[in-house]
Amino acid sequence: MRTSLVILAISISMLAGCKSKQKVTGTTITTAAENVVTTPKTIGKVSHKYRTTGCETVVIVILPNEEKPLTLIPRIKLSSELDVDGLEILFNYRPLKMPQPAGCYTGIPAELTEIVKN
């Protein structure tokens, strides 16, 4: 009887000491004390100059200290209010490792986010 009481007491103390871990996925929680670093948006110009070859819309970015402009091929078609030839836009982008769409021989595919008119 005494042995079973000791085993029971040890079991209870072990269970009380265990804490379940909460799992948070997909979000980052920041407090006011933390510094949040934001990357500046990129300025680019919407262009339709490659439509004759079959490439719908590209965004041309002039990079500082570069001779050639960077040509981005948006993965998702721009909205009709943004898909205007010569329109200057602000956006964030991420180059993608995917083949260029048919007819697009100049530029790199990219995911454009947070797009606004400049």
mmCIF file of N, CA and C in Angstrom, residues 5-91:
data_model
loop_
_atom_site.group_PDB
_atom_site.id
_atom_site.type_symbol
_atom_site.label_atom_id
_atom_site.label_comp_id
_atom_site.label_asym_id
_atom_site.label_seq_id
_atom_site.Cartn_x
_atom_site.Cartn_y
_atom_site.Cartn_z
ATOM 1 N N LEU A 5 1.240 4.324 -2.833
ATOM 2 C CA LEU A 5 1.088 5.743 -2.508
ATOM 3 C C LEU A 5 2.305 6.549 -2.982
ATOM 4 N N VAL A 6 3.490 5.986 -2.843
ATOM 5 C CA VAL A 6 4.711 6.657 -3.285
ATOM 6 C C VAL A 6 4.692 6.800 -4.805
ATOM 7 N N ILE A 7 4.320 5.728 -5.498
ATOM 8 C CA ILE A 7 4.246 5.761 -6.963
ATOM 9 C C ILE A 7 3.209 6.788 -7.417
ATOM 10 N N LEU A 8 2.070 6.828 -6.755
ATOM 11 C CA LEU A 8 1.021 7.784 -7.074
ATOM 12 C C LEU A 8 1.497 9.216 -6.842
ATOM 13 N N ALA A 9 2.198 9.473 -5.756
ATOM 14 C CA ALA A 9 2.705 10.805 -5.453
ATOM 15 C C ALA A 9 3.740 11.247 -6.486
ATOM 16 N N ILE A 10 4.605 10.344 -6.898
ATOM 17 C CA ILE A 10 5.622 10.653 -7.906
ATOM 18 C C ILE A 10 4.949 10.940 -9.251
ATOM 19 N N SER A 11 3.954 10.153 -9.602
ATOM 20 C CA SER A 11 3.234 10.346 -10.861
ATOM 21 C C SER A 11 2.539 11.697 -10.898
ATOM 22 N N ILE A 12 1.899 12.061 -9.795
ATOM 23 C CA ILE A 12 1.192 13.344 -9.730
ATOM 24 C C ILE A 12 2.176 14.496 -9.842
ATOM 25 N N SER A 13 3.306 14.391 -9.160
ATOM 26 C CA SER A 13 4.289 15.470 -9.220
ATOM 27 C C SER A 13 4.902 15.594 -10.611
ATOM 28 N N MET A 14 5.077 14.474 -11.315
ATOM 29 C CA MET A 14 5.616 14.511 -12.668
ATOM 30 C C MET A 14 4.612 15.136 -13.631
ATOM 31 N N LEU A 15 3.351 14.790 -13.493
ATOM 32 C CA LEU A 15 2.326 15.355 -14.369
ATOM 33 C C LEU A 15 2.140 16.842 -14.118
ATOM 34 N N ALA A 16 2.246 17.268 -12.884
ATOM 35 C CA ALA A 16 2.091 18.683 -12.559
ATOM 36 C C ALA A 16 3.243 19.497 -13.121
ATOM 37 N N GLY A 17 4.402 18.905 -13.268
ATOM 38 C CA GLY A 17 5.578 19.603 -13.775
ATOM 39 C C GLY A 17 5.604 19.719 -15.286
ATOM 40 N N CYS A 18 4.795 18.944 -15.976
ATOM 41 C CA CYS A 18 4.769 18.980 -17.436
ATOM 42 C C CYS A 18 3.938 20.166 -17.912
ATOM 43 N N LYS A 19 4.419 20.838 -18.920
ATOM 44 C CA LYS A 19 3.677 21.937 -19.529
ATOM 45 C C LYS A 19 3.507 21.622 -20.997
ATOM 46 N N SER A 20 2.331 21.875 -21.493
ATOM 47 C CA SER A 20 2.109 21.642 -22.917
ATOM 48 C C SER A 20 2.613 22.852 -23.692
ATOM 49 N N LYS A 21 3.226 22.604 -24.842
ATOM 50 C CA LYS A 21 3.748 23.674 -25.674
ATOM 51 C C LYS A 21 2.656 24.107 -26.643
ATOM 52 N N GLN A 22 2.511 25.408 -26.778
ATOM 53 C CA GLN A 22 1.573 25.930 -27.752
ATOM 54 C C GLN A 22 2.318 26.189 -29.038
ATOM 55 N N LYS A 23 1.711 25.812 -30.139
ATOM 56 C CA LYS A 23 2.360 25.954 -31.427
ATOM 57 C C LYS A 23 1.667 27.067 -32.201
ATOM 58 N N VAL A 24 2.451 28.047 -32.620
ATOM 59 C CA VAL A 24 1.931 29.145 -33.423
ATOM 60 C C VAL A 24 2.588 29.028 -34.781
ATOM 61 N N THR A 25 1.787 28.973 -35.830
ATOM 62 C CA THR A 25 2.348 28.859 -37.163
ATOM 63 C C THR A 25 1.883 30.015 -38.028
ATOM 64 N N GLY A 26 2.767 30.469 -38.871
ATOM 65 C CA GLY A 26 2.414 31.442 -39.882
ATOM 66 C C GLY A 26 2.344 32.890 -39.443
ATOM 67 N N THR A 27 2.556 33.202 -38.185
ATOM 68 C CA THR A 27 2.499 34.592 -37.758
ATOM 69 C C THR A 27 3.706 34.918 -36.902
ATOM 70 N N THR A 28 4.078 36.163 -36.944
ATOM 71 C CA THR A 28 5.143 36.642 -36.091
ATOM 72 C C THR A 28 4.554 37.698 -35.176
ATOM 73 N N ILE A 29 4.693 37.498 -33.893
ATOM 74 C CA ILE A 29 4.151 38.428 -32.925
ATOM 75 C C ILE A 29 5.284 39.339 -32.476
ATOM 76 N N THR A 30 5.053 40.626 -32.588
ATOM 77 C CA THR A 30 6.072 41.582 -32.171
ATOM 78 C C THR A 30 5.505 42.473 -31.078
ATOM 79 N N THR A 31 6.370 42.942 -30.241
ATOM 80 C CA THR A 31 5.957 43.871 -29.188
ATOM 81 C C THR A 31 6.490 45.251 -29.519
ATOM 82 N N ALA A 32 6.041 46.237 -28.768
ATOM 83 C CA ALA A 32 6.469 47.611 -29.019
ATOM 84 C C ALA A 32 7.964 47.781 -28.790
ATOM 85 N N ALA A 33 8.547 46.944 -27.984
ATOM 86 C CA ALA A 33 9.966 47.071 -27.662
ATOM 87 C C ALA A 33 10.850 46.574 -28.810
ATOM 88 N N GLU A 34 10.305 45.719 -29.671
ATOM 89 C CA GLU A 34 11.097 45.166 -30.767
ATOM 90 C C GLU A 34 11.120 46.138 -31.937
ATOM 91 N N ASN A 35 12.248 46.184 -32.621
ATOM 92 C CA ASN A 35 12.358 47.001 -33.824
ATOM 93 C C ASN A 35 11.960 46.155 -35.013
ATOM 94 N N VAL A 36 11.009 46.624 -35.794
ATOM 95 C CA VAL A 36 10.574 45.910 -36.981
ATOM 96 C C VAL A 36 11.230 46.563 -38.183
ATOM 97 N N VAL A 37 11.957 45.781 -38.950
ATOM 98 C CA VAL A 37 12.656 46.300 -40.110
ATOM 99 C C VAL A 37 11.775 46.099 -41.333
ATOM 100 N N THR A 38 11.507 47.176 -42.038
ATOM 101 C CA THR A 38 10.735 47.076 -43.263
ATOM 102 C C THR A 38 11.638 47.457 -44.429
ATOM 103 N N THR A 39 11.493 46.745 -45.514
ATOM 104 C CA THR A 39 12.298 47.040 -46.683
ATOM 105 C C THR A 39 11.598 48.119 -47.494
ATOM 106 N N PRO A 40 12.358 49.042 -48.055
ATOM 107 C CA PRO A 40 11.731 50.090 -48.857
ATOM 108 C C PRO A 40 11.157 49.494 -50.143
ATOM 109 N N LYS A 41 10.085 50.094 -50.607
ATOM 110 C CA LYS A 41 9.464 49.598 -51.833
ATOM 111 C C LYS A 41 10.296 49.994 -53.042
ATOM 112 N N THR A 42 10.138 49.218 -54.094
ATOM 113 C CA THR A 42 10.845 49.434 -55.345
ATOM 114 C C THR A 42 9.979 50.273 -56.268
ATOM 115 N N ILE A 43 10.604 51.173 -57.019
ATOM 116 C CA ILE A 43 9.887 51.982 -58.002
ATOM 117 C C ILE A 43 10.109 51.360 -59.366
ATOM 118 N N GLY A 44 9.025 51.164 -60.088
ATOM 119 C CA GLY A 44 9.126 50.602 -61.424
ATOM 120 C C GLY A 44 8.086 51.219 -62.345
ATOM 121 N N LYS A 45 8.260 50.969 -63.643
ATOM 122 C CA LYS A 45 7.343 51.510 -64.633
ATOM 123 C C LYS A 45 6.733 50.361 -65.412
ATOM 124 N N VAL A 46 5.406 50.349 -65.497
ATOM 125 C CA VAL A 46 4.682 49.323 -66.244
ATOM 126 C C VAL A 46 4.952 49.537 -67.730
ATOM 127 N N SER A 47 5.219 48.453 -68.435
ATOM 128 C CA SER A 47 5.521 48.563 -69.858
ATOM 129 C C SER A 47 4.824 47.466 -70.648
ATOM 130 N N HIS A 48 4.402 47.826 -71.866
ATOM 131 C CA HIS A 48 3.799 46.865 -72.792
ATOM 132 C C HIS A 48 4.676 46.692 -74.034
ATOM 133 N N LYS A 49 5.958 47.059 -73.933
ATOM 134 C CA LYS A 49 6.810 47.058 -75.121
ATOM 135 C C LYS A 49 7.127 45.667 -75.665
ATOM 136 N N TYR A 50 6.855 44.619 -74.902
ATOM 137 C CA TYR A 50 7.125 43.267 -75.397
ATOM 138 C C TYR A 50 5.841 42.532 -75.798
ATOM 139 N N ARG A 51 4.729 43.248 -75.926
ATOM 140 C CA ARG A 51 3.466 42.594 -76.308
ATOM 141 C C ARG A 51 3.520 42.001 -77.701
ATOM 142 N N THR A 52 4.309 42.558 -78.579
ATOM 143 C CA THR A 52 4.396 42.030 -79.948
ATOM 144 C C THR A 52 4.986 40.620 -79.976
ATOM 145 N N THR A 53 5.803 40.288 -78.975
ATOM 146 C CA THR A 53 6.394 38.949 -78.927
ATOM 147 C C THR A 53 5.525 37.976 -78.134
ATOM 148 N N GLY A 54 4.454 38.483 -77.493
ATOM 149 C CA GLY A 54 3.567 37.614 -76.739
ATOM 150 C C GLY A 54 3.679 37.763 -75.238
ATOM 151 N N CYS A 55 4.563 38.636 -74.773
ATOM 152 C CA CYS A 55 4.722 38.880 -73.340
ATOM 153 C C CYS A 55 3.782 40.017 -72.959
ATOM 154 N N GLU A 56 2.810 39.744 -72.133
ATOM 155 C CA GLU A 56 1.772 40.724 -71.814
ATOM 156 C C GLU A 56 2.309 42.010 -71.194
ATOM 157 N N THR A 57 2.629 41.980 -69.918
ATOM 158 C CA THR A 57 3.044 43.172 -69.190
ATOM 159 C C THR A 57 4.324 42.887 -68.429
ATOM 160 N N VAL A 58 5.221 43.856 -68.435
ATOM 161 C CA VAL A 58 6.443 43.763 -67.643
ATOM 162 C C VAL A 58 6.568 45.045 -66.817
ATOM 163 N N VAL A 59 7.397 44.982 -65.797
ATOM 164 C CA VAL A 59 7.693 46.162 -64.986
ATOM 165 C C VAL A 59 9.191 46.402 -65.088
ATOM 166 N N ILE A 60 9.557 47.610 -65.492
ATOM 167 C CA ILE A 60 10.962 47.950 -65.688
ATOM 168 C C ILE A 60 11.443 48.772 -64.496
ATOM 169 N N VAL A 61 12.539 48.310 -63.888
ATOM 170 C CA VAL A 61 13.099 48.944 -62.703
ATOM 171 C C VAL A 61 14.492 49.456 -63.040
ATOM 172 N N ILE A 62 14.710 50.754 -62.789
ATOM 173 C CA ILE A 62 16.039 51.335 -62.969
ATOM 174 C C ILE A 62 16.772 51.208 -61.637
ATOM 175 N N LEU A 63 17.819 50.411 -61.626
ATOM 176 C CA LEU A 63 18.598 50.198 -60.403
ATOM 177 C C LEU A 63 19.781 51.152 -60.360
ATOM 178 N N PRO A 64 20.095 51.682 -59.181
ATOM 179 C CA PRO A 64 21.262 52.558 -59.086
ATOM 180 C C PRO A 64 22.551 51.773 -59.363
ATOM 181 N N ASN A 65 23.480 52.431 -60.029
ATOM 182 C CA ASN A 65 24.783 51.852 -60.352
ATOM 183 C C ASN A 65 24.708 50.663 -61.308
ATOM 184 N N GLU A 66 23.632 50.543 -62.062
ATOM 185 C CA GLU A 66 23.497 49.460 -63.047
ATOM 186 C C GLU A 66 23.265 50.083 -64.422
ATOM 187 N N GLU A 67 23.908 49.527 -65.439
ATOM 188 C CA GLU A 67 23.714 50.021 -66.798
ATOM 189 C C GLU A 67 22.367 49.598 -67.365
ATOM 190 N N LYS A 68 22.047 48.332 -67.199
ATOM 191 C CA LYS A 68 20.807 47.790 -67.755
ATOM 192 C C LYS A 68 19.695 47.839 -66.717
ATOM 193 N N PRO A 69 18.475 48.158 -67.140
ATOM 194 C CA PRO A 69 17.356 48.106 -66.192
ATOM 195 C C PRO A 69 16.965 46.657 -65.907
ATOM 196 N N LEU A 70 16.339 46.451 -64.775
ATOM 197 C CA LEU A 70 15.840 45.135 -64.388
ATOM 198 C C LEU A 70 14.414 45.016 -64.912
ATOM 199 N N THR A 71 14.145 43.969 -65.665
ATOM 200 C CA THR A 71 12.811 43.744 -66.206
ATOM 201 C C THR A 71 12.171 42.599 -65.454
ATOM 202 N N LEU A 72 11.032 42.877 -64.817
ATOM 203 C CA LEU A 72 10.302 41.874 -64.042
ATOM 204 C C LEU A 72 9.040 41.467 -64.786
ATOM 205 N N ILE A 73 8.786 40.175 -64.813
ATOM 206 C CA ILE A 73 7.563 39.638 -65.412
ATOM 207 C C ILE A 73 6.655 39.223 -64.261
ATOM 208 N N PRO A 74 5.557 39.956 -64.022
ATOM 209 C CA PRO A 74 4.681 39.615 -62.896
ATOM 210 C C PRO A 74 4.072 38.223 -63.058
ATOM 211 N N ARG A 75 4.123 37.440 -61.987
ATOM 212 C CA ARG A 75 3.539 36.095 -62.000
ATOM 213 C C ARG A 75 2.025 36.175 -62.118
ATOM 214 N N ILE A 76 1.432 37.113 -61.390
ATOM 215 C CA ILE A 76 -0.017 37.317 -61.442
ATOM 216 C C ILE A 76 -0.266 38.609 -62.199
ATOM 217 N N LYS A 77 -1.196 38.566 -63.128
ATOM 218 C CA LYS A 77 -1.521 39.719 -63.959
ATOM 219 C C LYS A 77 -1.902 40.915 -63.091
ATOM 220 N N LEU A 78 -1.411 42.100 -63.467
ATOM 221 C CA LEU A 78 -1.743 43.320 -62.744
ATOM 222 C C LEU A 78 -3.218 43.665 -62.943
ATOM 223 N N SER A 79 -3.806 44.335 -61.963
ATOM 224 C CA SER A 79 -5.206 44.756 -62.091
ATOM 225 C C SER A 79 -5.311 45.772 -63.226
ATOM 226 N N SER A 80 -6.505 45.954 -63.757
ATOM 227 C CA SER A 80 -6.695 46.839 -64.903
ATOM 228 C C SER A 80 -6.320 48.285 -64.574
ATOM 229 N N GLU A 81 -6.483 48.708 -63.334
ATOM 230 C CA GLU A 81 -6.119 50.086 -62.983
ATOM 231 C C GLU A 81 -4.605 50.279 -62.898
ATOM 232 N N LEU A 82 -3.859 49.199 -62.715
ATOM 233 C CA LEU A 82 -2.400 49.282 -62.647
ATOM 234 C C LEU A 82 -1.724 48.893 -63.959
ATOM 235 N N ASP A 83 -2.440 48.179 -64.829
ATOM 236 C CA ASP A 83 -1.861 47.696 -66.087
ATOM 237 C C ASP A 83 -2.005 48.768 -67.170
ATOM 238 N N VAL A 84 -1.342 49.898 -66.934
ATOM 239 C CA VAL A 84 -1.376 51.028 -67.856
ATOM 240 C C VAL A 84 0.056 51.309 -68.295
ATOM 241 N N ASP A 85 0.296 51.298 -69.605
ATOM 242 C CA ASP A 85 1.641 51.507 -70.128
ATOM 243 C C ASP A 85 2.190 52.838 -69.652
ATOM 244 N N GLY A 86 3.388 52.829 -69.052
ATOM 245 C CA GLY A 86 4.050 54.033 -68.586
ATOM 246 C C GLY A 86 3.715 54.427 -67.153
ATOM 247 N N LEU A 87 2.804 53.707 -66.503
ATOM 248 C CA LEU A 87 2.419 54.032 -65.126
ATOM 249 C C LEU A 87 3.553 53.676 -64.178
ATOM 250 N N GLU A 88 3.903 54.610 -63.297
ATOM 251 C CA GLU A 88 4.945 54.364 -62.304
ATOM 252 C C GLU A 88 4.285 53.793 -61.049
ATOM 253 N N ILE A 89 4.831 52.685 -60.547
ATOM 254 C CA ILE A 89 4.256 52.015 -59.389
ATOM 255 C C ILE A 89 5.314 51.777 -58.315
ATOM 256 N N LEU A 90 4.859 51.620 -57.089
ATOM 257 C CA LEU A 90 5.695 51.215 -55.958
ATOM 258 C C LEU A 90 5.280 49.804 -55.575
ATOM 259 N N PHE A 91 6.229 48.944 -55.263
ATOM 260 C CA PHE A 91 5.902 47.561 -54.958
ATOM 261 C C PHE A 91 7.065 46.875 -54.266
#
